[in-house]
PDB file of C-alpha atoms in Angstrom:
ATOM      1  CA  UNK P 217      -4.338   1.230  -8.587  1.00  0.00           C
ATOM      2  CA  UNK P 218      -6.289   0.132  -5.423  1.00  0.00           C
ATOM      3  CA  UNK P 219      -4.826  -1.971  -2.613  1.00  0.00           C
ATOM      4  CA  UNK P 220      -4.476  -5.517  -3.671  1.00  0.00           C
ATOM      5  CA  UNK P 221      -4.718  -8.527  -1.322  1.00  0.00           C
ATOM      6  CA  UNK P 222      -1.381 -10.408  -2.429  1.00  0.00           C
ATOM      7  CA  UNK P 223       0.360  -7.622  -0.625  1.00  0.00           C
ATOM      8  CA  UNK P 224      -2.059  -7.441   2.184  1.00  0.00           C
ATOM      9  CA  UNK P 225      -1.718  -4.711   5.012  1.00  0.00           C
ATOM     10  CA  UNK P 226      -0.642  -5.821   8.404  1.00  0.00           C
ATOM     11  CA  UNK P 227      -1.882  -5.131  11.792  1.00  0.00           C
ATOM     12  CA  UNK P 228      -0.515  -4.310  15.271  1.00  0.00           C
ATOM     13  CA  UNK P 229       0.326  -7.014  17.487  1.00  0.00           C
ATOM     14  CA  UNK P 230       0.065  -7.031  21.101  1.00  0.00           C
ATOM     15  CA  UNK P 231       3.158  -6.920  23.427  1.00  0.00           C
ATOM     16  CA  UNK P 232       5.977  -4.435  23.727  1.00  0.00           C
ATOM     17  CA  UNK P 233       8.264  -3.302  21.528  1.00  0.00           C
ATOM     18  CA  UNK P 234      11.066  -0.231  21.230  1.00  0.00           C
ATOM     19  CA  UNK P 235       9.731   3.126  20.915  1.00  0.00           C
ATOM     20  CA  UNK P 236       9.313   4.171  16.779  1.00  0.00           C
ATOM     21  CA  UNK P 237       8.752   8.194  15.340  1.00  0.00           C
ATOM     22  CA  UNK P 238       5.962   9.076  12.658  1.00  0.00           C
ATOM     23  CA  UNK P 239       8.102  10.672  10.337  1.00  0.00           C
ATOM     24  CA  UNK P 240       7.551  12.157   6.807  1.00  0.00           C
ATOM     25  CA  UNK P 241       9.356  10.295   4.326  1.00  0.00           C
ATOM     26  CA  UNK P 242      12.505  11.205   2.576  1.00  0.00           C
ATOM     27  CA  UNK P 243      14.202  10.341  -0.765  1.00  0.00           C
ATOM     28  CA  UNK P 244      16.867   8.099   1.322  1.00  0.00           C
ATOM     29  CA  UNK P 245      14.240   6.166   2.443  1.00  0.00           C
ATOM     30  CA  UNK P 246      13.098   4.757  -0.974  1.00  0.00           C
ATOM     31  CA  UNK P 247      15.515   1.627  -0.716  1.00  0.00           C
ATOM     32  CA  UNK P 248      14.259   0.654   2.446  1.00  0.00           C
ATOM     33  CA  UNK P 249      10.840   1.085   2.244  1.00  0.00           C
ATOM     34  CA  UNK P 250      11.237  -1.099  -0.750  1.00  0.00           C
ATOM     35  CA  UNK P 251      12.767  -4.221   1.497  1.00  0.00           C
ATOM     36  CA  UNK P 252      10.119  -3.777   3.725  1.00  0.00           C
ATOM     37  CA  UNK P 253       7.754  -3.975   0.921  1.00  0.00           C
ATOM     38  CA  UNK P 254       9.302  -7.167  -0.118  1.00  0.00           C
ATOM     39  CA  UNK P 255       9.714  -8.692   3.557  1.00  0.00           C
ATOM     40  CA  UNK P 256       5.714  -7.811   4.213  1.00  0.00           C
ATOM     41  CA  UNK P 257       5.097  -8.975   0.423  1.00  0.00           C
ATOM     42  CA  UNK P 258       3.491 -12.578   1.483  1.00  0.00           C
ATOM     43  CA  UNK P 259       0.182 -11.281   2.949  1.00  0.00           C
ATOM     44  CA  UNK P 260       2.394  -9.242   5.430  1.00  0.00           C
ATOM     45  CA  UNK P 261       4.902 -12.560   5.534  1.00  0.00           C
ATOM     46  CA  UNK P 262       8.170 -12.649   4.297  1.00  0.00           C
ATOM     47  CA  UNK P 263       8.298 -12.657   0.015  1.00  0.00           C
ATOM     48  CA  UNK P 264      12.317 -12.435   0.066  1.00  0.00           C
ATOM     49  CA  UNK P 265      13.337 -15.292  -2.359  1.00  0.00           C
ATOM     50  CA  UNK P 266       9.700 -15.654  -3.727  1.00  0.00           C
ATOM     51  CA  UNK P 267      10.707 -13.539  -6.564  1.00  0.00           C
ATOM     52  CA  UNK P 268      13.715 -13.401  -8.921  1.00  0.00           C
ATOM     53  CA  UNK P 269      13.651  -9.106  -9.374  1.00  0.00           C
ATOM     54  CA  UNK P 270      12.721  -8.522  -5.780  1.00  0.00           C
ATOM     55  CA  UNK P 271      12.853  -4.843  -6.553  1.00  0.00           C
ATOM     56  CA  UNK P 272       8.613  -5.774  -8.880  1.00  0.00           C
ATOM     57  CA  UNK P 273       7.182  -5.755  -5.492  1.00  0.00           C
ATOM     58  CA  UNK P 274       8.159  -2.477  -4.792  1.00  0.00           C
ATOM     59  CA  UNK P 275       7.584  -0.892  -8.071  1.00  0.00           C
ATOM     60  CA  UNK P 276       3.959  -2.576  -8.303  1.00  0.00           C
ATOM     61  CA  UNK P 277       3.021  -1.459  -4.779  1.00  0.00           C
ATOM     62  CA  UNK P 278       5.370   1.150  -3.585  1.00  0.00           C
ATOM     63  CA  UNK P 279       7.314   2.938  -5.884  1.00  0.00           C
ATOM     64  CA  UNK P 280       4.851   5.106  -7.635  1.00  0.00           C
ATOM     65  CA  UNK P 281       3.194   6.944  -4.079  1.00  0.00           C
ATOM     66  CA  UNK P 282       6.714   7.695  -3.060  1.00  0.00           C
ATOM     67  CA  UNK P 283       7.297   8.887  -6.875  1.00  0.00           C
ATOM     68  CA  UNK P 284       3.922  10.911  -6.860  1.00  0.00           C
ATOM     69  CA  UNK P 285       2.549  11.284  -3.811  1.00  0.00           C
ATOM     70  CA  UNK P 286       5.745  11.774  -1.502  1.00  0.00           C
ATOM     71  CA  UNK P 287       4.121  14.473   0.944  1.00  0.00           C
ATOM     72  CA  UNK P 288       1.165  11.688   1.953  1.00  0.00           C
ATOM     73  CA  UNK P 289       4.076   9.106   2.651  1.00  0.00           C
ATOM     74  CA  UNK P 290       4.931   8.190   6.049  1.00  0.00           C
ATOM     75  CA  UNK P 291       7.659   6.361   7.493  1.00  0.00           C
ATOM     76  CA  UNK P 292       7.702   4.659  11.205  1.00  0.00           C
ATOM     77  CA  UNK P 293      11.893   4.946  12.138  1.00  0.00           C
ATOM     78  CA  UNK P 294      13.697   3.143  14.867  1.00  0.00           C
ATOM     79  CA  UNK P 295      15.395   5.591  17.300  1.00  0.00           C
ATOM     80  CA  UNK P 296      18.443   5.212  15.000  1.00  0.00           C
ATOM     81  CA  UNK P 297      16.477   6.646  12.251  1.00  0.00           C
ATOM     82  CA  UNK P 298      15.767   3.215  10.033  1.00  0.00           C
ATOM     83  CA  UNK P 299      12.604   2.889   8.395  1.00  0.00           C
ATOM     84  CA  UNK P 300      10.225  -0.648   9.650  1.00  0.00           C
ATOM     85  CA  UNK P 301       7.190   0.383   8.193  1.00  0.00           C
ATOM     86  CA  UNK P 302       5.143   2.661   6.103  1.00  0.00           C
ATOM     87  CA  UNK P 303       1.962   3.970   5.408  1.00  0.00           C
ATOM     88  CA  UNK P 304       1.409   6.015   2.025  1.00  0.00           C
ATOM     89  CA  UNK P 305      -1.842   7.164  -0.101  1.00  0.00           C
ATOM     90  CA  UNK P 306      -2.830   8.822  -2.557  1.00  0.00           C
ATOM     91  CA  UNK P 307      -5.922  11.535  -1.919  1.00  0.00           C
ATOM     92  CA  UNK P 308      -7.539  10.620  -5.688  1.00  0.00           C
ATOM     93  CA  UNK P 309      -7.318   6.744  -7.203  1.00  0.00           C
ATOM     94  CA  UNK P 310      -8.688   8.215 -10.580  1.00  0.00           C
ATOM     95  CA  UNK P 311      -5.905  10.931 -11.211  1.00  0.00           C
ATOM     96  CA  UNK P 312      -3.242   8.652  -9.612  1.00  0.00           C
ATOM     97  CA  UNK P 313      -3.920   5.662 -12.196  1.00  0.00           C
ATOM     98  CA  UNK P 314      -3.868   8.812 -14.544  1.00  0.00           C
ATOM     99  CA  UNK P 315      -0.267   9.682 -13.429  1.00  0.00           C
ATOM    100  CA  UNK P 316       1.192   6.491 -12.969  1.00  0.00           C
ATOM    101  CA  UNK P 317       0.052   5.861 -17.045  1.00  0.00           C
ATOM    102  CA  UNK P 318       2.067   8.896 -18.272  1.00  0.00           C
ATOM    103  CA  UNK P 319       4.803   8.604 -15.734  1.00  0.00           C
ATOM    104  CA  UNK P 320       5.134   6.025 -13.458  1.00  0.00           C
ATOM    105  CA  UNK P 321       4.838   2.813 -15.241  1.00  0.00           C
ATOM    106  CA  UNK P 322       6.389   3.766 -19.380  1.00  0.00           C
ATOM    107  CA  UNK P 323      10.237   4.159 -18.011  1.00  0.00           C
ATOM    108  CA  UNK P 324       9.363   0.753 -16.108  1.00  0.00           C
ATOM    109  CA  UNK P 325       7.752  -1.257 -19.192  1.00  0.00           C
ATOM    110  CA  UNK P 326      11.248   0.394 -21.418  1.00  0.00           C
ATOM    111  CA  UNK P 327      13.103  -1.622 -18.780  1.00  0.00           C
ATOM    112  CA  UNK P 328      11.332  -4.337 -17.882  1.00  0.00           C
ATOM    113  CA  UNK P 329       9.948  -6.775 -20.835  1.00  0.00           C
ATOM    114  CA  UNK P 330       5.917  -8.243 -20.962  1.00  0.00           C
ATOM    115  CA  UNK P 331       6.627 -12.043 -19.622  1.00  0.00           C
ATOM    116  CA  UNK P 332       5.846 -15.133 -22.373  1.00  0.00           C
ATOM    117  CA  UNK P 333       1.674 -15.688 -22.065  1.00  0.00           C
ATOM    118  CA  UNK P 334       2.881 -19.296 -20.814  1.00  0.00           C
ATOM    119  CA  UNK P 335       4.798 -18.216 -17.949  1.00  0.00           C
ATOM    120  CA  UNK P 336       2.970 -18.443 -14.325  1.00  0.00           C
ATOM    121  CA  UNK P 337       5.810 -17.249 -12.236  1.00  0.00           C
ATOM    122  CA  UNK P 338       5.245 -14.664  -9.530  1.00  0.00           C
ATOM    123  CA  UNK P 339       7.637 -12.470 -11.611  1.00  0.00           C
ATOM    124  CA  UNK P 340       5.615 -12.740 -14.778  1.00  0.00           C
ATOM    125  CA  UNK P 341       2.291 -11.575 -12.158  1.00  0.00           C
ATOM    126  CA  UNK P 342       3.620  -8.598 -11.166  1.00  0.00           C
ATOM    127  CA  UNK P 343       4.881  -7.938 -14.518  1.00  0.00           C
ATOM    128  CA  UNK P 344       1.433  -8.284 -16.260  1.00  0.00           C
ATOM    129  CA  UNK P 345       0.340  -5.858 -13.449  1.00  0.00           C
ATOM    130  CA  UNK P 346       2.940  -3.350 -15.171  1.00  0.00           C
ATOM    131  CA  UNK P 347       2.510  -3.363 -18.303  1.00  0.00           C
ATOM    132  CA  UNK P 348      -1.410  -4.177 -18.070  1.00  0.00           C
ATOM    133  CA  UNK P 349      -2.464  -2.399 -14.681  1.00  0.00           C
ATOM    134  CA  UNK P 350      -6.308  -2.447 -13.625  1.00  0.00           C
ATOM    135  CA  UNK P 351      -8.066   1.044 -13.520  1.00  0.00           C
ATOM    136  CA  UNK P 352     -10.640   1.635 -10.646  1.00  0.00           C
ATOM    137  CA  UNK P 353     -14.394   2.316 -11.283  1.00  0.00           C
ATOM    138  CA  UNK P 354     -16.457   1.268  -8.130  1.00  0.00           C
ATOM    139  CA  UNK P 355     -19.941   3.098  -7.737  1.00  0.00           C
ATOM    140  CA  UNK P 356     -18.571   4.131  -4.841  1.00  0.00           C
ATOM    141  CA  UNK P 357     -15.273   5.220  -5.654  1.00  0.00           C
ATOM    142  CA  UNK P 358     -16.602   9.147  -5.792  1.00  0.00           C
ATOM    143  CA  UNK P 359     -17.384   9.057  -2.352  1.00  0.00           C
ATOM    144  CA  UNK P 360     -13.995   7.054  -1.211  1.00  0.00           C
ATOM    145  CA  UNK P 361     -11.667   7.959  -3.996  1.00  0.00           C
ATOM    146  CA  UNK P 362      -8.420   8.096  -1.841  1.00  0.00           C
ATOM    147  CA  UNK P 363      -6.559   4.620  -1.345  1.00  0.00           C
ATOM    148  CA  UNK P 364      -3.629   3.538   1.057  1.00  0.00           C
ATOM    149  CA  UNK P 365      -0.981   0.722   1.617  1.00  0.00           C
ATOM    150  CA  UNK P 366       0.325  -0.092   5.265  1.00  0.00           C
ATOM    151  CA  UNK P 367       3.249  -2.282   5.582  1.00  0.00           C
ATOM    152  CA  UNK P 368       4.991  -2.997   8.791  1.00  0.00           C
ATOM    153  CA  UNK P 369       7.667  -5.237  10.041  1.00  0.00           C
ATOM    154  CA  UNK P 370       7.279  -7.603  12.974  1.00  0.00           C
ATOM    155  CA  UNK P 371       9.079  -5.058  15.042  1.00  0.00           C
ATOM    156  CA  UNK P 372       7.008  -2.390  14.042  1.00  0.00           C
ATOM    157  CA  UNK P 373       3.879  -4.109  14.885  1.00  0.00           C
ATOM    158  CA  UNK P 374       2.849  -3.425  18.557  1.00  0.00           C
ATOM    159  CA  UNK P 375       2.390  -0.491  20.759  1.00  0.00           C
ATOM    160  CA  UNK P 376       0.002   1.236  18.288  1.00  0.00           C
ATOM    161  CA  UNK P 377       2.563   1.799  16.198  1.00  0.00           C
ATOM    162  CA  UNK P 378       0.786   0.880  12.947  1.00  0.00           C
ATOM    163  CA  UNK P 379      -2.474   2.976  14.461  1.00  0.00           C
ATOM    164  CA  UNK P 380      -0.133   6.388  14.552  1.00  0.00           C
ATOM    165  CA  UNK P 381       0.863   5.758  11.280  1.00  0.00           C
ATOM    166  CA  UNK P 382      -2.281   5.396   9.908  1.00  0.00           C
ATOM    167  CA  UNK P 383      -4.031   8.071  11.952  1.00  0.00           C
ATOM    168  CA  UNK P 384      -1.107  10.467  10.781  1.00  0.00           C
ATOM    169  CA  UNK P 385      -1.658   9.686   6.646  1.00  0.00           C
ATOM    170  CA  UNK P 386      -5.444   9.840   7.547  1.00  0.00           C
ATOM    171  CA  UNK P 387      -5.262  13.396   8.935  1.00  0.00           C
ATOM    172  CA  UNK P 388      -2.687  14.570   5.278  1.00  0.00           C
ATOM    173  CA  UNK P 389      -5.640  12.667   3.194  1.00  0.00           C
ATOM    174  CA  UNK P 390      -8.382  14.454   4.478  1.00  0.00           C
ATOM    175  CA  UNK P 391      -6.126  17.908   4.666  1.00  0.00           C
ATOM    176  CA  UNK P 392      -5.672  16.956   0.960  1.00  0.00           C
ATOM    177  CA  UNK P 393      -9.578  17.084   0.335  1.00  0.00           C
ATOM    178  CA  UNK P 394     -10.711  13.759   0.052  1.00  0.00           C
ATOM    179  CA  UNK P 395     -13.587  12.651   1.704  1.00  0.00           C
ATOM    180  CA  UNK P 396     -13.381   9.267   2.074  1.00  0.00           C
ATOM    181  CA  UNK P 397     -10.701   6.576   2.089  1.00  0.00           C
ATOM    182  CA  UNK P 398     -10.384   2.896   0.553  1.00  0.00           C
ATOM    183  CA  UNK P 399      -8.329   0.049   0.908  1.00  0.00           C
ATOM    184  CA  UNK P 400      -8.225  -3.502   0.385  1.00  0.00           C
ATOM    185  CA  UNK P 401      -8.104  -6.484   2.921  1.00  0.00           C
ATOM    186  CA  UNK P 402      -7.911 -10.276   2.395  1.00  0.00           C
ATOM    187  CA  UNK P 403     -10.571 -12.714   3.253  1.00  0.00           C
ATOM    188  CA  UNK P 404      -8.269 -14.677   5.707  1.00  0.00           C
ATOM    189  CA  UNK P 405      -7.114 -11.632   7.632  1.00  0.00           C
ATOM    190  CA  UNK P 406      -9.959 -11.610  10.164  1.00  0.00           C
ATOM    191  CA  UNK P 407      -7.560  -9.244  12.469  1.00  0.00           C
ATOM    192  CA  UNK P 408      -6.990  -6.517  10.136  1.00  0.00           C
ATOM    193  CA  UNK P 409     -10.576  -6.519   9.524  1.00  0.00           C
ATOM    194  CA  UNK P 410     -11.621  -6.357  12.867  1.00  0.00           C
ATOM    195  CA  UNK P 411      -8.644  -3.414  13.097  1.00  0.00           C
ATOM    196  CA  UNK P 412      -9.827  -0.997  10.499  1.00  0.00           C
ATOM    197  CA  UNK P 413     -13.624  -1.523  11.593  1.00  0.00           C
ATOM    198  CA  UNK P 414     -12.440  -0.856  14.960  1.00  0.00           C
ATOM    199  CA  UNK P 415     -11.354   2.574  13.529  1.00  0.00           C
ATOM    200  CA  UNK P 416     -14.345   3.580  11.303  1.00  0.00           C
ATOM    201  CA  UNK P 417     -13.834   1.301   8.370  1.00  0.00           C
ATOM    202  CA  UNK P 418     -17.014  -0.619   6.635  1.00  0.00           C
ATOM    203  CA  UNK P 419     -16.947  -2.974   3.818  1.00  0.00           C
ATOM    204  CA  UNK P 420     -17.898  -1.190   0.448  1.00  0.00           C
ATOM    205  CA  UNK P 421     -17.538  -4.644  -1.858  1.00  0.00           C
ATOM    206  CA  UNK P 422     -16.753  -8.507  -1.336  1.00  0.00           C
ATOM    207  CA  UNK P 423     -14.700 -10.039  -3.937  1.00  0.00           C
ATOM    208  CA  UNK P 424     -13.280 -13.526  -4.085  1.00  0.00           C
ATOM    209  CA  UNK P 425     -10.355 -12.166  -2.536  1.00  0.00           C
ATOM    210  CA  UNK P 426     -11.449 -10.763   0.163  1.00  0.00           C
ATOM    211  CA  UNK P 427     -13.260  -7.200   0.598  1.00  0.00           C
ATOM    212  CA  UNK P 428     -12.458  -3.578  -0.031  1.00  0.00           C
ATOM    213  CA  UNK P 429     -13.274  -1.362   3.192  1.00  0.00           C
ATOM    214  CA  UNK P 430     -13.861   2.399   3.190  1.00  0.00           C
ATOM    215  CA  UNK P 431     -14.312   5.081   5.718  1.00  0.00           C
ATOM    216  CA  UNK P 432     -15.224   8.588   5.468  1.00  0.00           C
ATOM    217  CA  UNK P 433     -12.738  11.456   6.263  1.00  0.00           C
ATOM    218  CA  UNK P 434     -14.768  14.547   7.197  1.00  0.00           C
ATOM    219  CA  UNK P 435     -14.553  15.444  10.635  1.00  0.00           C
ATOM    220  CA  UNK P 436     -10.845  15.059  10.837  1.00  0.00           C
TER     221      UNK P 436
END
C-alpha cells in the first residue's frame, strides 16, 4: 500500500511558526492524527466536507501504520501536547500489504459495504481502495521496500518542522533494516519534489500521476 498522490505529502513553508516536539506516537493520538489526515486529504488542502464518512481517509491512509507499525509513527505536538502533523512508515511494503489483508482491512470491509459499480463519489473511491487495495511489485521495490506518509497542518509547516519529522522516522526505518525508502509525490507539487531531492530522494518511476521517489537508507 504505497503512498498515493490524492493524499499527497506536504512540505515546509517558510516563515515562523511556534516551537513543535518530535514525539513517538501514542494510542490517544489516533483521533487526531485522523483529522489531520482528513484536513491535509486534498493534496495537503483541506478534504473536510469532501467526503460523507470522513473517518475513509484515515482508514485508507492512516489507520493501518498506527494499527501495525505504531513504533515507526511519529507525531509533531504543539507545546500543549496536540498532534499537527505526522510522519509514519512501514520498514517492508510487501509484508505490510500482507498484514493489512489478514488484519487491517477484513473488520473494515464487515463494516463498511463495496459501493454500487455506478457510483463515482469520493466515498465509493476510497471504498474500492478497501475492499480492492493495489499490491506493490516495482523492480525496484527490493532495493526501496519501506514506504512513508507525511501530513502536516499549515501550522506545522515551517521552521523545519516537517524535516525533523521525517529525519526522525528515517533514522527508526533504517534502525528497522531497510535499506531504502519510497514514497509517492504528485506531478503538480514541484516543491515537495524539489524538498525530498533536496534530502537524497531520486525518482524511481513516472506515472500519470506524478512520480514515486526513493532514497537509500544505509549510512544512517
Amino acid at each position: 500500500m504505497s503512498p498515493h498522490p490524492g493524499h499527497d505529502v506536504t512540505t515546509p513553508a517558510q516563515g515562523a511558526r511556534p516551537a513543535l516536539t518530535v514525539d513517538r506516537y501514542d494510542l490517544s493520538d489516533r483521533d487526531a492524527l485522523y483529522d489531520v489526515c482528513l484536513r491535509t486529504g486534498d493534496s495537503g488542502d483541506d478534504a473536510t466536507g469532501q467526503y460523507e464518512d470522513g473517518a475513509l481517509l484515515g482508514h485508507v491512509y492512516l489507520g493501518a501504520y498506527l494499527a501495525l507499525e505504531p513504533d515507526l509513527a511519529r507525531v509533531l505536538r504543539r507545546a500543549d501536547g496536540t498532534a499537527v502533523g505526522y510522519c509514519v512508515a512501514t520498514a517492508s511494503t510487501t509484508d505490510f500489504e500482507r498484514r493489512c489483508e489478514e488484519s487491517w482491512w477484513p473488520p473494515l470491509r464487515a463494516r463498511l459495504a463495496a459501493p454500487a459499480a455506478d457510483d463515482e463519489s469520493a466515498d465509493a473511491r476510497l471504498l474500492r481502495m478497501i475492499h480492492a487495495p493495489s499490491r506493490s511489485g516495482a523492480p525496484w521495490l527490493e532495493q526501496y521496500p519501506a514506504h512513508l506518509h507525511i501530513d502536516l497542518l499549515p501550522e506545522a509547516q515551517g521552521g523545519g518542522a516537517g524535516r525533523r519529522v521525517l529525519e526522525a522516522v528515517l533514522d527508526a526505518v533504517a534502525a528497522a533494516g531497510a535499506p531504502g525508502i519510497h514514497l509517492g509525490v504528485g506531478g503538480r507539487n514541484l516543491r515537495a519534489i524539489g524538498f525530498y531531492e533536496h534530502l537524497g530522494f531520486r525518482t524511481l518511476e513516472e506515472q500519470p500521476w506524478g512520480r514515486t521517489m526513493g532514497m537509500p537508507l544505509s549510512g544512517r
